[in-house]
Coordinates of C-alpha atoms and ligand atoms in Angstrom, one line a residue:
M1 CA 48.2 42.0 -101.0
L2 CA 50.8 39.6 -99.6
A3 CA 53.8 40.9 -101.7
G4 CA 56.5 42.5 -99.5
K5 CA 55.1 41.1 -96.3
H6 CA 57.4 39.3 -93.8
I7 CA 56.3 36.1 -92.1
L8 CA 58.1 34.3 -89.3
L9 CA 57.2 30.7 -89.9
I10 CA 57.6 28.3 -87.0
I11 CA 57.6 24.6 -88.1
G12 CA 56.7 22.3 -85.3
G13 CA 57.2 18.5 -85.1
G14 CA 54.6 16.5 -86.9
I15 CA 54.2 14.6 -90.1
A16 CA 52.3 17.7 -91.6
A17 CA 55.7 19.5 -91.5
Y18 CA 56.2 18.4 -95.1
K19 CA 53.3 20.6 -96.1
S20 CA 55.1 23.6 -94.6
L21 CA 57.8 23.2 -97.3
D22 CA 55.0 23.7 -99.9
L23 CA 53.7 26.6 -97.8
I24 CA 57.1 28.3 -98.0
R25 CA 57.0 27.9 -101.7
R26 CA 53.5 29.3 -102.1
L27 CA 54.4 32.3 -100.0
K28 CA 57.6 33.0 -101.9
E29 CA 55.6 32.8 -105.2
R30 CA 53.5 35.6 -103.8
G31 CA 56.5 37.8 -102.9
V32 CA 56.4 37.1 -99.2
R33 CA 59.7 37.1 -97.2
V34 CA 59.8 34.0 -95.0
T35 CA 62.0 33.7 -92.0
P36 CA 61.9 30.0 -90.9
V37 CA 62.3 28.6 -87.4
L38 CA 62.5 24.8 -87.0
T39 CA 61.8 23.2 -83.6
Q40 CA 63.9 20.2 -82.5
A41 CA 60.9 18.0 -83.1
G42 CA 60.3 19.6 -86.5
E43 CA 63.8 18.6 -87.5
A44 CA 62.8 14.9 -87.2
F45 CA 60.4 15.5 -90.1
V46 CA 62.0 18.0 -92.4
T47 CA 65.7 18.9 -92.8
P48 CA 67.1 22.4 -92.0
L49 CA 68.6 22.3 -95.5
S50 CA 65.4 21.9 -97.3
V51 CA 63.7 24.6 -95.2
S52 CA 66.4 27.1 -95.7
A53 CA 66.9 26.3 -99.4
L54 CA 63.2 26.9 -100.1
A55 CA 63.1 30.1 -97.9
G56 CA 66.3 31.4 -99.3
V57 CA 67.6 32.3 -95.9
P58 CA 69.1 30.4 -93.0
V59 CA 66.8 28.6 -90.6
H60 CA 66.8 29.5 -86.9
Q61 CA 66.9 26.6 -84.5
K62 CA 68.4 27.3 -81.2
L63 CA 67.5 29.7 -78.5
L64 CA 71.0 30.7 -77.6
D65 CA 72.7 30.2 -80.9
L66 CA 75.6 32.7 -80.5
T67 CA 76.0 33.5 -84.2
A68 CA 72.2 34.2 -84.6
E69 CA 72.1 36.2 -81.3
A70 CA 75.0 38.4 -82.6
E71 CA 73.2 39.0 -85.9
M72 CA 69.7 39.3 -84.6
G73 CA 68.6 38.6 -81.0
H74 CA 65.6 36.3 -80.4
I75 CA 63.5 39.3 -79.1
E76 CA 64.2 41.2 -82.2
L77 CA 63.4 38.1 -84.3
S78 CA 60.0 37.8 -82.6
R79 CA 59.1 41.4 -83.5
A80 CA 60.6 41.8 -87.0
A81 CA 57.9 40.0 -89.0
D82 CA 54.4 41.3 -89.9
L83 CA 52.8 38.0 -88.7
I84 CA 54.0 34.8 -86.9
V85 CA 52.6 31.6 -88.4
V86 CA 53.0 28.2 -86.7
A87 CA 52.5 25.3 -89.1
P88 CA 52.2 22.6 -88.0
A89 CA 51.2 23.8 -84.5
T90 CA 51.5 20.7 -82.3
A91 CA 49.6 19.9 -79.1
D92 CA 52.8 20.5 -77.2
L93 CA 53.4 24.0 -78.8
M94 CA 49.8 25.0 -78.0
A95 CA 50.2 23.8 -74.4
K96 CA 53.4 25.8 -74.1
M97 CA 51.8 28.9 -75.5
A98 CA 48.7 28.6 -73.3
G99 CA 50.9 28.1 -70.2
G100 CA 53.4 30.9 -71.2
L101 CA 56.4 28.6 -71.3
A102 CA 59.6 29.8 -73.0
G103 CA 62.0 26.9 -72.8
D104 CA 63.1 26.9 -76.5
L105 CA 63.4 29.2 -79.4
A106 CA 59.9 28.7 -80.8
S107 CA 58.1 29.2 -77.5
T108 CA 60.3 32.1 -76.5
L109 CA 59.5 33.9 -79.8
L110 CA 55.8 33.2 -79.3
L111 CA 55.9 34.7 -75.8
A112 CA 58.1 37.7 -76.7
T113 CA 56.2 38.8 -79.8
D114 CA 54.0 41.9 -80.1
K115 CA 52.7 40.7 -83.5
R116 CA 49.6 38.6 -84.3
V117 CA 50.0 34.9 -84.3
L118 CA 48.3 32.4 -86.6
L119 CA 48.3 28.7 -85.7
A120 CA 47.6 25.8 -88.1
P121 CA 47.2 22.9 -85.7
A122 CA 48.0 19.3 -86.7
M123 CA 47.8 16.3 -84.5
N124 CA 46.1 13.0 -83.9
V125 CA 42.3 13.3 -83.6
R126 CA 42.3 12.1 -79.9
M127 CA 45.0 14.6 -79.0
W128 CA 43.0 17.4 -80.7
T129 CA 39.7 16.4 -78.9
H130 CA 41.4 15.8 -75.6
A131 CA 40.1 18.1 -72.9
A132 CA 43.6 19.6 -72.3
T133 CA 44.0 20.6 -75.9
Q134 CA 40.5 22.0 -76.1
R135 CA 41.1 24.0 -72.9
N136 CA 44.4 25.3 -74.3
L137 CA 42.6 26.2 -77.6
S138 CA 40.0 28.3 -75.7
V139 CA 42.7 30.0 -73.7
L140 CA 44.7 30.8 -76.9
K141 CA 41.5 32.1 -78.6
G142 CA 40.9 34.3 -75.6
D143 CA 44.4 35.7 -76.0
G144 CA 43.6 36.7 -79.5
I145 CA 45.6 34.0 -81.3
L146 CA 44.2 33.2 -84.8
F147 CA 43.6 29.7 -86.1
V148 CA 43.2 28.0 -89.4
G149 CA 42.0 24.4 -89.4
P150 CA 42.5 21.7 -88.4
N151 CA 40.4 19.9 -91.0
D152 CA 38.6 16.6 -90.8
G153 CA 40.0 13.7 -92.8
D154 CA 42.1 10.6 -92.9
M155 CA 45.2 11.0 -90.9
A156 CA 48.6 9.7 -91.3
C157 CA 48.2 7.6 -88.1
G158 CA 45.2 5.7 -89.7
E159 CA 42.5 7.5 -87.8
F160 CA 39.8 9.8 -89.1
G161 CA 38.5 13.1 -87.7
P162 CA 39.6 16.6 -86.9
G163 CA 43.4 17.1 -86.6
R164 CA 44.6 17.3 -90.2
M165 CA 46.6 20.5 -90.9
A166 CA 44.9 23.0 -93.2
E167 CA 46.2 22.8 -96.8
P168 CA 49.0 25.3 -97.7
L169 CA 46.6 27.4 -99.9
E170 CA 44.1 27.6 -97.0
I171 CA 46.9 28.8 -94.7
V172 CA 47.9 31.4 -97.4
A173 CA 44.3 32.6 -97.4
A174 CA 44.3 32.9 -93.6
I175 CA 47.5 34.8 -93.7
D176 CA 46.0 37.1 -96.3
A177 CA 43.0 37.7 -94.1
A178 CA 45.1 38.3 -91.0
L179 CA 47.2 40.9 -92.8
A180 CA 44.4 42.6 -94.7
D181 CA 44.5 46.3 -94.6
G182 CA 41.2 47.5 -93.2
P183 CA 40.2 51.1 -92.7
L184 CA 41.0 50.8 -89.0
R185 CA 44.5 49.5 -89.5
G186 CA 46.9 51.3 -87.1
K187 CA 44.0 52.5 -84.8
H188 CA 43.5 51.3 -81.3
V189 CA 40.0 50.9 -80.1
L190 CA 39.0 50.0 -76.5
V191 CA 35.7 48.1 -76.0
T192 CA 34.0 47.3 -72.7
S193 CA 31.5 44.4 -72.6
G194 CA 29.4 42.1 -70.5
P195 CA 28.0 42.5 -67.0
T196 CA 29.9 43.2 -63.8
H197 CA 29.7 41.2 -60.6
E198 CA 29.7 43.1 -57.4
P199 CA 30.4 40.8 -54.4
I200 CA 28.2 40.6 -51.3
D201 CA 30.4 38.0 -49.7
P202 CA 32.8 35.4 -51.1
V203 CA 29.9 33.3 -52.6
R204 CA 27.2 35.9 -53.5
Y205 CA 27.2 38.8 -55.9
I206 CA 24.9 41.4 -57.5
A207 CA 24.8 40.9 -61.3
N208 CA 22.6 41.8 -64.3
R209 CA 21.3 39.9 -67.4
S210 CA 23.8 41.2 -70.0
S211 CA 25.3 38.3 -72.0
G212 CA 28.1 40.3 -73.5
A213 CA 26.9 39.4 -77.0
Q214 CA 26.7 43.0 -78.4
G215 CA 30.1 44.1 -77.0
T216 CA 31.7 40.9 -78.3
A217 CA 30.2 41.4 -81.8
I218 CA 31.5 45.0 -81.8
A219 CA 35.0 44.0 -80.8
A220 CA 35.0 41.4 -83.6
A221 CA 33.7 43.8 -86.2
L222 CA 36.4 46.4 -85.3
A223 CA 39.1 43.8 -85.4
A224 CA 37.8 42.7 -88.8
L225 CA 38.3 46.2 -90.1
G226 CA 42.0 46.0 -88.9
A227 CA 41.7 47.8 -85.6
E228 CA 43.9 46.8 -82.7
V229 CA 41.2 46.1 -80.1
T230 CA 41.5 46.0 -76.3
F231 CA 38.5 44.1 -75.0
V232 CA 37.7 44.6 -71.4
T233 CA 35.1 42.1 -70.4
G234 CA 33.1 41.3 -67.3
P235 CA 31.9 37.7 -66.7
A236 CA 30.0 37.3 -70.0
D237 CA 28.1 34.2 -71.4
V238 CA 29.8 34.4 -74.8
P239 CA 33.5 33.8 -75.3
P240 CA 35.7 36.8 -76.4
P241 CA 36.3 37.1 -80.2
P242 CA 39.6 36.0 -81.7
G243 CA 42.2 38.6 -82.7
V244 CA 41.7 41.0 -79.8
R245 CA 43.6 41.6 -76.6
V246 CA 41.3 40.3 -73.8
V247 CA 41.3 41.8 -70.3
R248 CA 39.0 40.0 -67.9
V249 CA 37.5 41.7 -64.9
E250 CA 34.7 41.1 -62.4
T251 CA 33.7 44.4 -60.8
A252 CA 33.1 47.9 -62.0
Q253 CA 36.1 49.2 -60.1
E254 CA 38.3 46.6 -61.8
M255 CA 36.8 47.5 -65.2
L256 CA 37.6 51.2 -64.7
E257 CA 41.2 50.3 -63.8
A258 CA 41.5 48.1 -66.8
V259 CA 40.1 50.8 -69.1
Q260 CA 42.5 53.4 -67.7
A261 CA 45.4 51.0 -68.1
G262 CA 44.3 50.3 -71.7
L263 CA 44.4 53.9 -72.8
P264 CA 45.4 55.7 -74.9
A265 CA 43.0 54.8 -77.6
D266 CA 41.7 56.4 -80.8
A267 CA 38.2 55.4 -79.9
A268 CA 36.4 53.7 -77.0
V269 CA 33.1 51.9 -77.1
F270 CA 31.4 51.3 -73.7
A271 CA 29.0 48.4 -74.3
A272 CA 29.3 46.9 -70.8
A273 CA 26.3 46.7 -68.5
V274 CA 28.1 48.1 -65.5
A275 CA 26.4 47.7 -62.2
D276 CA 25.5 51.1 -60.9
W277 CA 25.8 50.1 -57.3
K278 CA 28.0 47.9 -55.2
V279 CA 27.6 46.6 -51.7
A280 CA 29.2 49.2 -49.4
Q281 CA 30.9 46.6 -47.2
A282 CA 31.3 43.3 -49.0
Q283 CA 32.0 40.7 -46.3
G284 CA 35.2 38.6 -46.4
H285 CA 33.3 35.5 -45.1
K286 CA 30.0 34.0 -46.0
I287 CA 27.1 35.8 -44.3
K288 CA 25.3 33.2 -42.2
K289 CA 21.5 33.1 -41.5
G290 CA 20.7 33.4 -37.9
S291 CA 20.2 35.6 -34.9
G292 CA 21.2 38.8 -36.8
G293 CA 18.0 38.6 -38.9
V294 CA 17.9 39.5 -42.6
P295 CA 21.1 41.4 -43.5
A296 CA 20.6 45.0 -44.7
L297 CA 22.7 45.5 -47.8
A298 CA 23.8 49.0 -47.8
L299 CA 24.8 50.0 -51.4
T300 CA 27.1 52.7 -52.6
E301 CA 27.6 54.0 -56.2
N302 CA 30.1 52.6 -58.6
P303 CA 32.4 54.8 -60.6
D304 CA 30.8 55.8 -64.0
I305 CA 33.5 54.5 -66.4
L306 CA 32.0 56.1 -69.5
A307 CA 31.6 59.5 -67.9
T308 CA 35.1 59.3 -66.4
V309 CA 36.7 58.6 -69.8
A310 CA 34.4 61.0 -71.8
Q311 CA 35.3 63.8 -69.4
M312 CA 39.1 63.3 -69.3
K313 CA 40.9 66.6 -69.7
T314 CA 43.9 65.0 -71.3
G315 CA 44.3 61.7 -73.2
R316 CA 40.6 61.4 -74.0
P317 CA 40.0 59.1 -77.0
G318 CA 39.0 61.0 -80.1
L319 CA 35.6 59.2 -80.2
V320 CA 33.8 58.0 -77.1
V321 CA 30.7 55.9 -77.7
G322 CA 28.3 54.9 -74.9
F323 CA 25.3 52.7 -74.8
A324 CA 22.0 53.5 -73.2
A325 CA 19.9 50.7 -71.9
E326 CA 16.4 52.0 -71.4
T327 CA 13.0 50.6 -70.7
D328 CA 10.9 53.7 -71.4
D329 CA 11.1 57.1 -73.1
V330 CA 14.2 55.7 -74.9
L331 CA 15.0 58.7 -77.0
A332 CA 14.6 61.3 -74.3
H333 CA 16.5 59.4 -71.7
A334 CA 19.3 58.5 -74.1
T335 CA 19.7 62.1 -75.4
A336 CA 19.9 63.3 -71.8
K337 CA 22.4 60.6 -71.0
R338 CA 24.7 61.6 -73.9
A339 CA 24.8 65.2 -72.6
R340 CA 25.2 64.2 -69.0
K341 CA 28.0 61.7 -69.6
G342 CA 29.8 63.9 -72.2
C343 CA 30.2 61.2 -74.8
D344 CA 30.2 61.8 -78.6
W345 CA 27.7 59.1 -79.5
I346 CA 25.1 57.1 -77.7
V347 CA 23.7 53.8 -79.0
A348 CA 20.3 53.6 -77.4
N349 CA 18.3 50.4 -77.1
D350 CA 15.0 49.4 -75.5
V351 CA 15.8 46.6 -73.1
S352 CA 12.3 46.1 -71.7
P353 CA 11.6 42.3 -71.5
A354 CA 9.1 42.3 -74.4
T355 CA 11.8 43.3 -76.9
G356 CA 13.9 40.1 -76.1
I357 CA 17.0 42.2 -76.7
M358 CA 18.8 41.6 -73.5
G359 CA 20.4 38.2 -73.8
G360 CA 18.9 37.8 -77.4
A361 CA 20.5 37.6 -80.8
E362 CA 19.0 40.8 -82.2
N363 CA 19.0 44.5 -81.4
A364 CA 17.1 47.6 -82.5
V365 CA 19.1 50.7 -81.8
T366 CA 18.9 54.5 -82.3
L367 CA 22.3 56.2 -82.8
I368 CA 22.4 59.6 -81.2
T369 CA 25.1 62.0 -82.3
A370 CA 25.6 65.7 -82.2
E371 CA 23.7 65.8 -85.5
G372 CA 20.6 64.1 -84.1
A373 CA 19.0 60.7 -83.7
E374 CA 19.0 57.9 -86.4
D375 CA 16.8 54.8 -86.0
W376 CA 18.3 51.6 -87.3
P377 CA 15.9 48.8 -88.2
R378 CA 15.9 45.7 -86.0
M379 CA 18.8 43.4 -87.1
S380 CA 21.2 40.9 -85.7
K381 CA 23.8 42.1 -83.1
A382 CA 26.5 41.2 -85.6
E383 CA 24.9 43.5 -88.2
V384 CA 24.6 46.3 -85.6
A385 CA 28.2 45.8 -84.8
A386 CA 29.4 45.8 -88.4
R387 CA 27.4 49.0 -89.1
L388 CA 28.7 50.7 -85.9
A389 CA 32.3 49.7 -86.8
D390 CA 31.9 51.2 -90.3
R391 CA 30.7 54.4 -88.8
I392 CA 33.6 54.5 -86.4
A393 CA 36.0 53.9 -89.3
A394 CA 34.4 56.8 -91.2
A395 CA 34.6 59.0 -88.2
L396 CA 38.3 58.2 -87.5
G397 CA 39.0 58.3 -91.2
Ligands
LIG1 N1 28.4 52.9 -67.8 C1 29.7 53.0 -67.3 N2 29.8 52.9 -65.9 C2 28.8 52.8 -65.1 C3 27.5 52.8 -65.6 C4 27.3 52.8 -67.0 O1 30.6 53.0 -68.0 N3 29.0 52.7 -63.8 C5 28.2 53.1 -69.2 C6 27.6 51.9 -69.9 O2 28.7 51.0 -70.4 C7 26.9 52.5 -71.1 C8 26.4 53.8 -70.5 O3 27.3 54.1 -69.4 O4 27.7 52.8 -72.2 C9 25.0 53.9 -70.0 O5 24.7 52.8 -69.2 P1 23.2 52.7 -68.7 O6 23.1 51.5 -67.8 O7 22.2 52.8 -69.8 O8 23.1 54.1 -67.9 P2 23.4 54.4 -66.4 O9 24.5 55.4 -66.3 O10 23.5 53.2 -65.5 O11 22.1 55.3 -66.0 P3 20.6 54.7 -65.6 O12 20.8 53.4 -64.9 O13 20.1 55.8 -64.7 O14 19.8 54.6 -66.9

């Protein structure tokens, strides 16, 4: 339901800006309140008069417009809406966002906001496929920015390919999806994912075979149910999902600190394959072969992140979910692990090489709760994630 929602619409400079006028009209038809912002480049394509006439409110244009600041400061403006939509999002605006620049009103609002942001990119096909834009795109996706389009097609500049702004009704649908009220709306869930890397020296490290696929799918499934997700990830093979707050770490110690900084949370899911040990004395310089013989790597234990959080006396998340990666006696080991670590649920899986689960697309898990063990059939990691997210939503209900 879009009626009654409030959208801050930033119109960037591009020929597609004319479609934003139609977008305003479509949103107004659905009872949406639209606060428009027009960039300097945007003004070359559509007039402030037509934008404000369609929106029914004045258009914001300058960062330090004294009248506007007196009525509503730019920080407040960035927080007042339910969602920020940038249409068209130019290559320049994307680069500013990826770099954290705040030299004008639009980029300042985008940097200062605490709301979700949806971009509808529009630009020449070569600009879109340029390595710099693609790099910015992946940075922005990692930051949890949402995207709709661009579409393939004939472009105003005479070329053909990706770069055409999504149509107004597609943008409306993306806005609807971004604002959908899922059962986890208003809940904060923390998810750890991926392996950790424990340094031996500046060029070598101890790692494991986790791809991060299951943790990433869980974060995506939770976000799809409306949760606000903090995603603490080690160096994974798969990119983080859109729509989550990403915190990247390398070591178990950094992961623990990021998790503690990310609390409080209503629930926490520990899907990361954390290295149990680290090198006691990681060297600050590359260890050389030579007279010293083969180096003896003395190991020391890493903090147990799951156990630390599950056993917190104050501020413990209401639901703490751990994973148990086992190669034998899965049920017995995982049940003991649940008790030892003090978590509420354990998602146990058999990671022996024959199962192909570690690094693969499927998973076969047993959910162990206070009520007992429940075997789930083998299914895709995305399906395991969706089912787990549903269970978490029911438990937090
Ligand atoms: N875990 C953690 N911090 C660690 C080790 C594990 O948070 N230092 C979490 C994992 O994210 C997972 C759970 O604990 O949710 C169990 O991980 P697993 O590797 O199966 O168990 P371990 O504690 O390492 O025990 P073992 O290696 O003896 O099976």
